[in-house]
Amino acid sequence: MPEIFSSDKPKGKQQKNELTGHHSRKVLYKDMPMQARRPFASFLVCPENVNFETKDHEEKVIMFLRKHFVTNIPWIFMVALMFLVPILVTNFSLFDGIPDNFMFVFILIWYLISIAYFLESFLTWFFNVYIVTDERIIDIDFYNLIYKEVSDANIDKIQDVTYKMGGVIRTMFNYGDVMVQTASEVPNFDFLAVPKPDKVAKILQDLRIEEQQEAIEGRVR
Amino acid sequence: MILSFSIWPIVKIFALLFLAIYIIFSIVIIRQVQLMTATLEIGFEGQLRFLSVLHFLFAVGVFVFGILIL
């Protein structure tokens, strides 16, 4: 048999093309090992066991985002101050006229209010998340105690991805806003104060290319 | 003396009223956490539910304590 038929050279070249092509880049995300889940993380690629109400059985979560932890510092500072207030205030002579039993209950009420503020701030940060799967992007918002909004758009509906970072703190901690324009019913998805906005934009770009590739090859799920 | 007799029972009523409303608020938080954890599972659901129930119990405790000592 002529040597040309058994040569490994063309195969190697083909493999190289596959690795450098756009398609393989997306397949990389799909095939990436799942990351162990860290409940307080703000940026996770391929997180393990992240589930949401409308998740399809075959759908894979590629990216999980929420606001950078640094954005919590103002309310954490506020809560710390609120917890210190009773210790400082009880020394003031201004409150000497209040009977001890009333003073004690007022302090407990103050702590209840502080706990409520902490819980609301924490829950708002914890549950306002952005999820990117291999098929769509999902924005889950909890505006107040009983109002939630879940919007999603297919990856192929993404028209434009813009990200911006500005200011000292945002540059220092590497977080910013990613604006996604879509052709779906919700025209804009704003991923606010998310870590590594450049990486987020890059992953979205790769997923869009893969989606186009799938459409061309007729592999649409 | 007259002032203390006239003011503190009213303050007591308002404090207890506030605490009663706060108990309702803490029930809403329990419901909210249930709703949130049903919408999104990240792996901290049990702890959050425990925290919200603890908050409710604390609110009830303060209300009962208020009735007893005011």
Coordinates of C-alpha atoms in Angstrom, one line a residue:
Chain A
M1 CA 0.0 0.0 0.0
P2 CA 1.4 3.4 -0.9
E3 CA 2.7 5.3 2.1
I4 CA 0.3 8.2 1.5
F5 CA -2.7 6.2 2.6
S6 CA -1.3 5.2 6.0
S7 CA 0.3 8.6 6.8
D8 CA -0.7 10.3 10.1
K9 CA 0.1 13.7 8.8
P10 CA -3.3 14.7 7.4
K11 CA -5.0 13.3 10.5
G12 CA -2.9 15.5 12.7
K13 CA -3.6 18.5 10.6
Q14 CA -7.3 17.8 10.9
Q15 CA -7.1 17.5 14.6
K16 CA -5.3 20.8 14.8
N17 CA -8.0 22.5 12.7
E18 CA -10.7 21.1 15.1
L19 CA -8.9 22.4 18.1
T20 CA -8.4 25.9 16.8
G21 CA -11.8 26.2 15.1
H22 CA -14.7 28.2 16.6
H23 CA -16.8 25.0 16.9
S24 CA -14.3 23.2 19.1
R25 CA -14.1 26.2 21.4
K26 CA -17.8 25.9 22.2
V27 CA -17.7 22.2 22.5
L28 CA -15.0 22.8 25.1
Y29 CA -17.5 24.7 27.3
K30 CA -20.1 22.0 26.9
D31 CA -17.5 19.3 27.7
M32 CA -15.8 21.1 30.5
P33 CA -15.8 19.3 33.8
M34 CA -18.5 20.6 36.3
Q35 CA -17.1 22.9 39.0
A36 CA -18.0 22.0 42.6
R37 CA -20.7 24.4 43.7
R38 CA -19.8 27.3 46.0
P39 CA -23.0 28.9 47.1
F40 CA -21.5 32.4 47.6
A41 CA -19.5 32.5 44.3
S42 CA -20.3 35.3 41.9
F43 CA -18.8 33.7 38.8
L44 CA -19.0 30.0 38.0
V45 CA -18.3 28.3 34.8
C46 CA -20.1 24.9 34.3
P47 CA -21.3 24.8 38.0
E48 CA -22.5 21.5 39.4
N49 CA -26.2 21.0 40.3
V50 CA -27.4 24.5 39.7
N51 CA -31.1 24.1 38.9
F52 CA -33.9 26.6 38.1
E53 CA -37.6 26.3 37.6
T54 CA -37.7 26.2 33.8
K55 CA -34.5 24.2 33.2
D56 CA -34.8 21.6 30.5
H57 CA -33.6 18.1 31.3
E58 CA -30.8 18.2 28.6
E59 CA -29.8 21.8 29.2
K60 CA -26.4 22.4 30.7
V61 CA -25.6 25.5 32.7
I62 CA -22.5 27.1 31.2
M63 CA -22.2 30.1 33.4
F64 CA -23.7 31.3 36.7
L65 CA -23.4 34.9 37.6
R66 CA -24.5 37.3 40.3
K67 CA -23.2 40.7 41.5
H68 CA -19.6 40.8 42.8
F69 CA -19.3 40.2 46.5
V70 CA -17.7 43.7 46.9
T71 CA -21.1 45.3 46.1
N72 CA -22.3 43.9 49.4
I73 CA -19.8 45.9 51.5
P74 CA -22.1 49.0 52.0
W75 CA -25.0 47.0 53.5
I76 CA -22.6 44.8 55.5
F77 CA -21.0 47.9 57.0
M78 CA -24.5 49.3 57.7
V79 CA -25.6 46.1 59.5
A80 CA -22.4 46.2 61.6
L81 CA -23.2 49.8 62.5
M82 CA -26.8 49.0 63.3
F83 CA -25.7 46.2 65.7
L84 CA -23.3 48.5 67.5
V85 CA -25.9 51.3 68.0
P86 CA -27.6 49.9 71.1
I87 CA -24.2 49.4 72.8
L88 CA -23.3 53.1 72.1
V89 CA -26.8 54.6 72.8
T90 CA -27.4 53.0 76.2
N91 CA -24.5 55.1 77.6
F92 CA -26.3 58.3 76.7
S93 CA -28.1 60.1 79.5
L94 CA -30.8 61.1 77.0
F95 CA -32.5 57.7 77.5
D96 CA -32.2 57.6 81.3
G97 CA -36.0 58.4 81.6
I98 CA -37.0 55.2 79.8
P99 CA -37.8 52.3 82.2
D100 CA -35.4 49.4 82.0
N101 CA -38.0 46.9 80.8
F102 CA -39.0 49.2 77.9
M103 CA -35.4 50.0 77.1
F104 CA -34.7 46.2 76.9
V105 CA -37.7 45.6 74.5
F106 CA -36.7 48.6 72.4
I107 CA -33.2 47.2 72.0
L108 CA -34.7 43.8 71.0
I109 CA -36.9 45.6 68.4
W110 CA -33.9 47.4 67.1
Y111 CA -32.1 44.1 66.6
L112 CA -35.1 42.6 64.9
I113 CA -35.1 45.5 62.4
S114 CA -31.3 45.1 61.9
I115 CA -31.8 41.3 61.2
A116 CA -34.7 42.1 58.8
Y117 CA -32.4 44.6 56.9
F118 CA -29.6 42.0 56.8
L119 CA -31.9 39.2 55.5
E120 CA -33.5 41.3 52.8
S121 CA -30.1 42.6 51.6
F122 CA -28.6 39.2 51.6
L123 CA -31.5 37.5 49.9
T124 CA -31.7 40.1 47.2
W125 CA -28.0 39.6 46.4
F126 CA -28.1 35.9 46.7
F127 CA -31.1 35.2 44.5
N128 CA -30.7 37.9 41.8
V129 CA -28.7 35.8 39.4
Y130 CA -27.9 35.5 35.7
I131 CA -27.6 32.0 34.2
V132 CA -26.2 31.2 30.8
T133 CA -27.0 27.7 29.5
D134 CA -26.0 26.1 26.2
E135 CA -29.3 27.2 24.8
R136 CA -30.3 30.5 26.4
I137 CA -29.6 33.3 28.9
I138 CA -31.8 33.6 32.0
D139 CA -32.2 36.6 34.2
I140 CA -33.8 35.9 37.6
D141 CA -34.8 39.0 39.6
F142 CA -36.5 39.3 43.0
Y143 CA -37.5 42.9 43.3
N144 CA -39.1 42.8 46.8
L145 CA -40.6 40.4 49.2
I146 CA -43.2 38.8 46.9
Y147 CA -42.4 40.0 43.4
K148 CA -40.1 38.0 41.1
E149 CA -39.3 38.3 37.4
V150 CA -37.7 35.5 35.3
S151 CA -36.8 36.5 31.7
D152 CA -35.0 34.4 29.2
A153 CA -33.8 34.6 25.6
N154 CA -32.3 32.0 23.3
I155 CA -28.6 32.3 22.5
D156 CA -29.4 32.7 18.8
K157 CA -31.5 35.7 19.5
I158 CA -28.5 37.6 20.9
Q159 CA -27.6 40.5 18.6
D160 CA -25.0 42.4 20.5
V161 CA -22.9 42.1 23.6
T162 CA -21.3 45.1 25.2
Y163 CA -19.4 45.3 28.4
K164 CA -18.2 48.2 30.4
M165 CA -15.9 48.7 33.4
G166 CA -15.3 52.1 35.0
G167 CA -14.1 53.5 38.2
V168 CA -11.4 52.7 40.7
I169 CA -13.2 50.0 42.7
R170 CA -14.6 48.2 39.6
T171 CA -11.2 48.2 37.9
M172 CA -9.5 47.0 41.2
F173 CA -11.9 44.1 41.8
N174 CA -12.4 43.4 38.0
Y175 CA -16.2 43.6 37.7
G176 CA -18.5 45.5 35.5
D177 CA -21.7 45.5 33.5
V178 CA -22.5 43.3 30.5
M179 CA -25.3 44.5 28.3
V180 CA -26.9 41.9 26.0
Q181 CA -29.2 43.1 23.3
T182 CA -31.6 40.5 21.9
A183 CA -34.2 40.1 19.3
S184 CA -36.6 38.4 21.8
E185 CA -39.5 39.9 23.7
V186 CA -37.1 41.2 26.4
P187 CA -34.8 43.4 24.3
N188 CA -32.1 44.0 26.9
F189 CA -30.4 41.8 29.4
D190 CA -28.2 43.7 31.7
F191 CA -25.8 41.7 33.8
L192 CA -25.0 44.3 36.4
A193 CA -21.7 44.4 38.4
V194 CA -20.7 40.9 37.4
P195 CA -17.1 39.7 37.9
K196 CA -14.8 39.3 34.8
P197 CA -17.1 41.0 32.3
D198 CA -14.6 40.4 29.5
K199 CA -14.7 36.6 30.1
V200 CA -18.5 36.7 30.2
A201 CA -18.7 38.6 26.9
K202 CA -16.2 36.1 25.4
I203 CA -18.2 33.0 26.5
L204 CA -21.4 34.6 25.2
Q205 CA -19.6 35.2 21.9
D206 CA -18.4 31.6 21.7
L207 CA -21.9 30.3 22.4
R208 CA -23.4 32.5 19.7
I209 CA -20.9 31.1 17.2
E210 CA -21.6 27.6 18.3
E211 CA -25.4 28.2 18.0
Q212 CA -24.9 29.5 14.4
Q213 CA -22.7 26.4 13.6
E214 CA -25.4 24.1 15.0
A215 CA -28.1 25.8 12.9
I216 CA -26.0 25.4 9.7
E217 CA -25.3 21.7 10.5
G218 CA -29.0 21.1 11.4
R219 CA -28.2 20.1 15.0
V220 CA -30.7 22.4 16.6
R221 CA -32.3 20.8 19.6
Chain B
M1 CA -45.5 60.6 87.6
I2 CA -48.8 61.5 85.9
L3 CA -46.9 61.6 82.6
S4 CA -45.4 58.1 83.1
F5 CA -48.8 56.7 83.8
S6 CA -50.3 58.2 80.7
I7 CA -47.5 57.5 78.2
W8 CA -46.1 54.0 78.9
P9 CA -49.3 51.9 78.5
I10 CA -49.7 53.6 75.1
V11 CA -46.1 52.9 74.2
K12 CA -46.6 49.3 75.3
I13 CA -49.6 48.9 73.0
F14 CA -47.6 50.4 70.0
A15 CA -44.6 48.2 70.8
L16 CA -46.8 45.0 70.9
L17 CA -48.6 46.1 67.7
F18 CA -45.3 46.6 66.0
L19 CA -44.1 43.2 67.1
A20 CA -47.3 41.6 65.9
I21 CA -46.8 43.1 62.5
Y22 CA -43.2 42.0 62.6
I23 CA -44.3 38.4 63.1
I24 CA -46.4 38.7 59.9
F25 CA -43.4 40.1 58.2
S26 CA -41.2 37.2 59.3
I27 CA -43.9 34.8 58.0
V28 CA -43.6 36.6 54.6
I29 CA -39.9 36.1 54.7
I30 CA -40.3 32.3 55.3
R31 CA -42.7 32.3 52.3
Q32 CA -40.3 34.4 50.3
V33 CA -37.4 32.0 51.0
Q34 CA -39.5 29.0 50.0
L35 CA -40.4 30.8 46.7
M36 CA -36.8 31.7 46.0
T37 CA -35.4 28.3 46.8
A38 CA -38.1 26.7 44.6
T39 CA -37.2 29.0 41.7
L40 CA -33.4 28.5 42.1
E41 CA -31.4 25.7 43.6
I42 CA -27.8 26.6 44.3
G43 CA -27.0 24.5 47.3
F44 CA -27.7 26.6 50.4
E45 CA -31.5 26.1 50.6
G46 CA -31.6 24.1 53.8
Q47 CA -29.6 26.7 55.7
L48 CA -31.6 29.6 54.4
R49 CA -34.9 28.0 55.3
F50 CA -33.5 27.3 58.8
L51 CA -32.4 30.9 59.1
S52 CA -35.8 32.2 58.1
V53 CA -37.6 30.0 60.6
L54 CA -35.1 31.0 63.3
H55 CA -35.9 34.6 62.5
F56 CA -39.6 33.9 62.9
L57 CA -39.1 32.2 66.2
F58 CA -37.0 35.1 67.4
A59 CA -39.8 37.5 66.5
V60 CA -42.4 35.4 68.3
G61 CA -40.0 35.2 71.3
V62 CA -39.6 38.9 71.5
F63 CA -43.4 39.4 71.2
V64 CA -44.1 37.0 74.1
F65 CA -41.3 38.5 76.1
G66 CA -42.8 42.0 75.4
I67 CA -46.2 40.9 76.8
L68 CA -44.6 39.4 79.9
I69 CA -42.3 42.3 80.9
L70 CA -44.0 45.4 79.6

